[in-house]
CSV table of C-alpha atoms in Angstrom, one decimal:
chain,number,residue,atom,x,y,z
A,1,UNK,CA,19.5,-58.2,14.5
A,2,UNK,CA,17.3,-56.4,11.9
A,3,UNK,CA,19.0,-55.5,8.5
A,4,UNK,CA,18.3,-52.5,6.7
A,5,UNK,CA,16.4,-52.8,3.4
A,6,UNK,CA,18.7,-52.4,0.5
A,7,UNK,CA,17.5,-50.3,-2.5
A,8,UNK,CA,17.3,-53.5,-4.5
A,9,UNK,CA,14.7,-54.8,-1.9
A,10,UNK,CA,12.3,-51.8,-2.0
A,11,UNK,CA,12.6,-51.1,-5.7
A,12,UNK,CA,11.8,-54.5,-6.8
A,13,UNK,CA,8.4,-53.3,-8.4
A,14,UNK,CA,10.5,-51.1,-10.8
A,15,UNK,CA,13.1,-53.8,-11.9
A,16,UNK,CA,12.3,-56.3,-14.7
A,17,UNK,CA,11.8,-59.8,-13.5
A,18,UNK,CA,9.6,-62.8,-14.4
A,19,UNK,CA,7.7,-62.5,-11.2
A,20,UNK,CA,6.6,-58.9,-11.6
A,21,UNK,CA,3.1,-58.5,-12.6
A,22,UNK,CA,1.6,-55.4,-14.2
A,23,UNK,CA,-0.4,-54.8,-11.0
A,24,UNK,CA,3.0,-54.5,-9.2
A,25,UNK,CA,4.3,-51.8,-11.7
A,26,UNK,CA,0.8,-50.0,-11.3
A,27,UNK,CA,1.2,-50.2,-7.5
A,28,UNK,CA,4.6,-48.6,-7.9
A,29,UNK,CA,3.4,-45.8,-9.9
A,30,UNK,CA,0.4,-45.1,-7.5
A,31,UNK,CA,2.9,-45.0,-4.6
A,32,UNK,CA,5.2,-42.7,-6.4
A,33,UNK,CA,2.4,-40.4,-7.5
A,34,UNK,CA,1.0,-40.5,-3.9
A,35,UNK,CA,4.4,-39.5,-2.3
A,36,UNK,CA,4.9,-36.6,-4.9
A,37,UNK,CA,1.5,-35.4,-4.5
A,38,UNK,CA,1.6,-35.5,-0.7
A,39,UNK,CA,4.8,-33.5,-0.7
A,40,UNK,CA,3.9,-31.2,-3.3
A,41,UNK,CA,0.1,-31.0,-2.7
A,42,UNK,CA,0.5,-30.5,1.0
A,43,UNK,CA,3.1,-27.8,0.8
A,44,UNK,CA,0.7,-26.0,-1.7
A,45,UNK,CA,-2.1,-26.6,0.4
A,46,UNK,CA,-0.4,-25.5,3.5
A,47,UNK,CA,1.0,-22.4,1.9
A,48,UNK,CA,-2.3,-21.2,0.3
A,49,UNK,CA,-4.3,-21.9,3.6
A,50,UNK,CA,-1.8,-20.1,5.8
A,51,UNK,CA,-1.7,-17.2,3.4
A,52,UNK,CA,-5.5,-16.9,3.2
A,53,UNK,CA,-5.8,-17.2,7.0
A,54,UNK,CA,-3.0,-14.6,7.5
A,55,UNK,CA,-4.7,-12.1,5.2
A,56,UNK,CA,-8.0,-12.6,6.7
A,57,UNK,CA,-6.8,-12.0,10.2
A,58,UNK,CA,-4.7,-9.0,9.1
A,59,UNK,CA,-7.9,-7.5,7.5
A,60,UNK,CA,-9.7,-8.0,10.7
A,61,UNK,CA,-7.1,-6.3,12.7
A,62,UNK,CA,-7.0,-3.3,10.3
A,63,UNK,CA,-10.9,-3.0,10.3
A,64,UNK,CA,-11.0,-3.2,14.1
A,65,UNK,CA,-11.1,0.1,16.2
A,66,UNK,CA,-11.1,0.5,20.0
A,67,UNK,CA,-13.8,2.7,21.1
A,68,UNK,CA,-14.7,4.1,24.5
A,69,UNK,CA,-18.1,2.8,25.6
A,70,UNK,CA,-20.4,3.6,28.7
A,71,UNK,CA,-21.9,1.0,30.8
A,72,UNK,CA,-25.8,1.5,30.7
A,73,UNK,CA,-26.7,-0.7,33.5
A,74,UNK,CA,-24.9,-2.2,36.4
A,75,UNK,CA,-23.0,-5.4,35.5
A,76,UNK,CA,-24.1,-8.6,37.3
A,77,UNK,CA,-21.9,-9.6,40.0
A,78,UNK,CA,-19.8,-12.9,39.7
A,79,UNK,CA,-21.8,-16.1,40.6
A,80,UNK,CA,-18.9,-18.3,41.3
A,81,UNK,CA,-15.6,-16.5,41.5
A,82,UNK,CA,-12.5,-18.3,40.3
A,83,UNK,CA,-9.6,-18.0,42.6
A,84,UNK,CA,-7.0,-15.4,41.3
A,85,UNK,CA,-8.8,-14.4,38.1
A,86,UNK,CA,-11.0,-11.5,37.6
A,87,UNK,CA,-14.4,-12.4,36.6
A,88,UNK,CA,-16.0,-11.1,33.4
A,89,UNK,CA,-19.6,-10.9,32.7
A,90,UNK,CA,-21.7,-9.7,29.8
A,91,UNK,CA,-23.4,-6.3,30.1
A,92,UNK,CA,-25.0,-3.6,28.0
A,93,UNK,CA,-22.9,-0.7,26.7
A,94,UNK,CA,-23.4,2.3,24.6
A,95,UNK,CA,-20.8,3.9,22.2
A,96,UNK,CA,-20.6,6.3,19.4
A,97,UNK,CA,-19.3,5.0,16.0
A,98,UNK,CA,-17.0,6.9,13.9
A,99,UNK,CA,-19.8,8.3,11.7
A,100,UNK,CA,-21.4,9.7,14.9
A,101,UNK,CA,-24.2,7.3,15.1
A,102,UNK,CA,-25.0,5.9,18.6
A,103,UNK,CA,-25.0,2.2,19.0
A,104,UNK,CA,-25.5,-0.2,22.0
A,105,UNK,CA,-25.0,-3.9,22.6
A,106,UNK,CA,-23.7,-6.4,25.0
A,107,UNK,CA,-20.0,-7.2,25.6
A,108,UNK,CA,-17.9,-8.7,28.4
A,109,UNK,CA,-17.0,-6.3,31.2
A,110,UNK,CA,-15.7,-6.7,34.8
A,111,UNK,CA,-18.2,-8.1,37.1
A,112,UNK,CA,-19.7,-5.7,39.6
A,113,UNK,CA,-19.2,-2.7,37.3
A,114,UNK,CA,-21.5,0.1,37.9
A,115,UNK,CA,-23.5,2.0,35.4
A,116,UNK,CA,-21.7,5.1,33.7
A,117,UNK,CA,-18.4,3.2,34.0
A,118,UNK,CA,-16.2,3.7,30.8
A,119,UNK,CA,-15.0,0.5,29.1
A,120,UNK,CA,-13.1,0.0,25.9
A,121,UNK,CA,-15.0,-2.1,23.2
A,122,UNK,CA,-13.8,-3.2,19.7
A,123,UNK,CA,-15.9,-2.3,16.7
A,124,UNK,CA,-15.6,-2.9,13.0
A,125,UNK,CA,-15.7,-0.3,10.3
A,126,UNK,CA,-19.6,0.0,10.4
A,127,UNK,CA,-19.6,0.5,14.1
A,128,UNK,CA,-20.8,-2.9,15.1
A,129,UNK,CA,-19.2,-4.8,18.1
A,130,UNK,CA,-16.6,-7.3,17.3
A,131,UNK,CA,-13.9,-9.2,19.2
A,132,UNK,CA,-10.5,-7.8,20.1
A,133,UNK,CA,-8.1,-8.5,17.1
A,134,UNK,CA,-5.3,-11.0,17.6
A,135,UNK,CA,-1.9,-9.9,18.2
A,136,UNK,CA,0.5,-10.3,15.3
A,137,UNK,CA,2.3,-13.1,17.0
A,138,UNK,CA,-1.0,-14.9,17.7
A,139,UNK,CA,-2.3,-14.2,14.3
A,140,UNK,CA,1.0,-15.6,12.7
A,141,UNK,CA,0.7,-18.7,14.8
A,142,UNK,CA,-2.9,-19.2,14.0
A,143,UNK,CA,-2.1,-18.9,10.2
A,144,UNK,CA,0.7,-21.1,10.6
A,145,UNK,CA,-1.4,-23.8,12.3
A,146,UNK,CA,-4.1,-23.6,9.7
A,147,UNK,CA,-1.5,-24.1,7.1
A,148,UNK,CA,-0.1,-27.3,8.9
A,149,UNK,CA,-3.5,-28.7,9.3
A,150,UNK,CA,-4.3,-28.0,5.7
A,151,UNK,CA,-1.2,-29.8,4.7
A,152,UNK,CA,-1.8,-32.7,6.9
A,153,UNK,CA,-5.3,-32.9,5.8
A,154,UNK,CA,-4.4,-32.8,2.0
A,155,UNK,CA,-1.8,-35.4,2.6
A,156,UNK,CA,-4.1,-37.6,4.5
A,157,UNK,CA,-6.5,-37.5,1.8
A,158,UNK,CA,-3.9,-38.4,-0.9
A,159,UNK,CA,-2.7,-41.2,1.3
A,160,UNK,CA,-6.1,-42.5,1.9
A,161,UNK,CA,-6.6,-42.5,-2.0
A,162,UNK,CA,-3.4,-44.5,-2.5
A,163,UNK,CA,-4.3,-47.0,0.1
A,164,UNK,CA,-7.7,-47.6,-1.5
A,165,UNK,CA,-5.9,-47.9,-4.9
A,166,UNK,CA,-3.5,-50.5,-3.4
A,167,UNK,CA,-6.4,-52.4,-1.8
A,168,UNK,CA,-8.0,-52.6,-5.1
A,169,UNK,CA,-4.7,-53.8,-6.9
A,170,UNK,CA,-4.2,-56.5,-4.0
A,171,UNK,CA,-7.8,-57.7,-4.5
A,172,UNK,CA,-7.1,-58.0,-8.3
A,173,UNK,CA,-3.9,-59.6,-7.6
A,174,UNK,CA,-5.5,-62.2,-5.3
A,175,UNK,CA,-8.2,-63.1,-7.9
A,176,UNK,CA,-5.4,-63.5,-10.5
A,177,UNK,CA,-3.4,-65.9,-8.4
A,178,UNK,CA,-6.7,-67.8,-7.5
A,179,UNK,CA,-7.4,-68.2,-11.1
A,180,UNK,CA,-3.9,-69.2,-12.0
A,181,UNK,CA,-3.8,-71.8,-9.2
A,182,UNK,CA,-7.1,-73.1,-10.3
A,183,UNK,CA,-5.8,-73.6,-13.8
A,184,UNK,CA,-2.6,-75.2,-12.6
A,185,UNK,CA,-4.6,-77.8,-10.4
A,186,UNK,CA,-6.8,-78.7,-13.2
A,187,UNK,CA,-3.9,-79.2,-15.7
A,188,UNK,CA,-2.4,-81.8,-13.4
A,189,UNK,CA,-5.5,-83.4,-12.4
A,190,UNK,CA,-5.5,-82.0,-8.7
A,191,UNK,CA,-8.6,-80.8,-7.1
A,192,UNK,CA,-8.5,-78.0,-4.6
A,193,UNK,CA,-10.9,-78.7,-1.8
């Protein structure tokens, strides 16, 4: 039956005792700083990233305009139709921008559409083709996902740094122990190996 660790067991590095080395205390401070940085830094990184992504997606949504366009040539027919889903292909369309200038470009349309068919395209403020903006719920989901990934990434980077510091402290501790054993062996006249 496994016993739960008492606070005395996991906090041994903080208590005064003759077996505690300076490197043990340094390791305790590294771990404390790492956990605080993971929680606070991860939260800040997540919130900042989610806010930036959310603002960017909202700006894209505000700049996008749905414009009626005309298919200039017949759209290709579908090469390999998928069962139950309408096929989309890229074809040339022409549209008029809000400033009155005429533009043309390639966008996705239904396969087999004929020249002269009207299709809706999305343009930016300059009249260039752009993708359809995300729905508010999709934008919120993407912003939240970006925030979570940023928080996990920041926390992982801090944790990796803390583990590297712990490994360096462990190497130093092993070197100190080896030197101390060597000193004890020579004092008693023993040989190690």
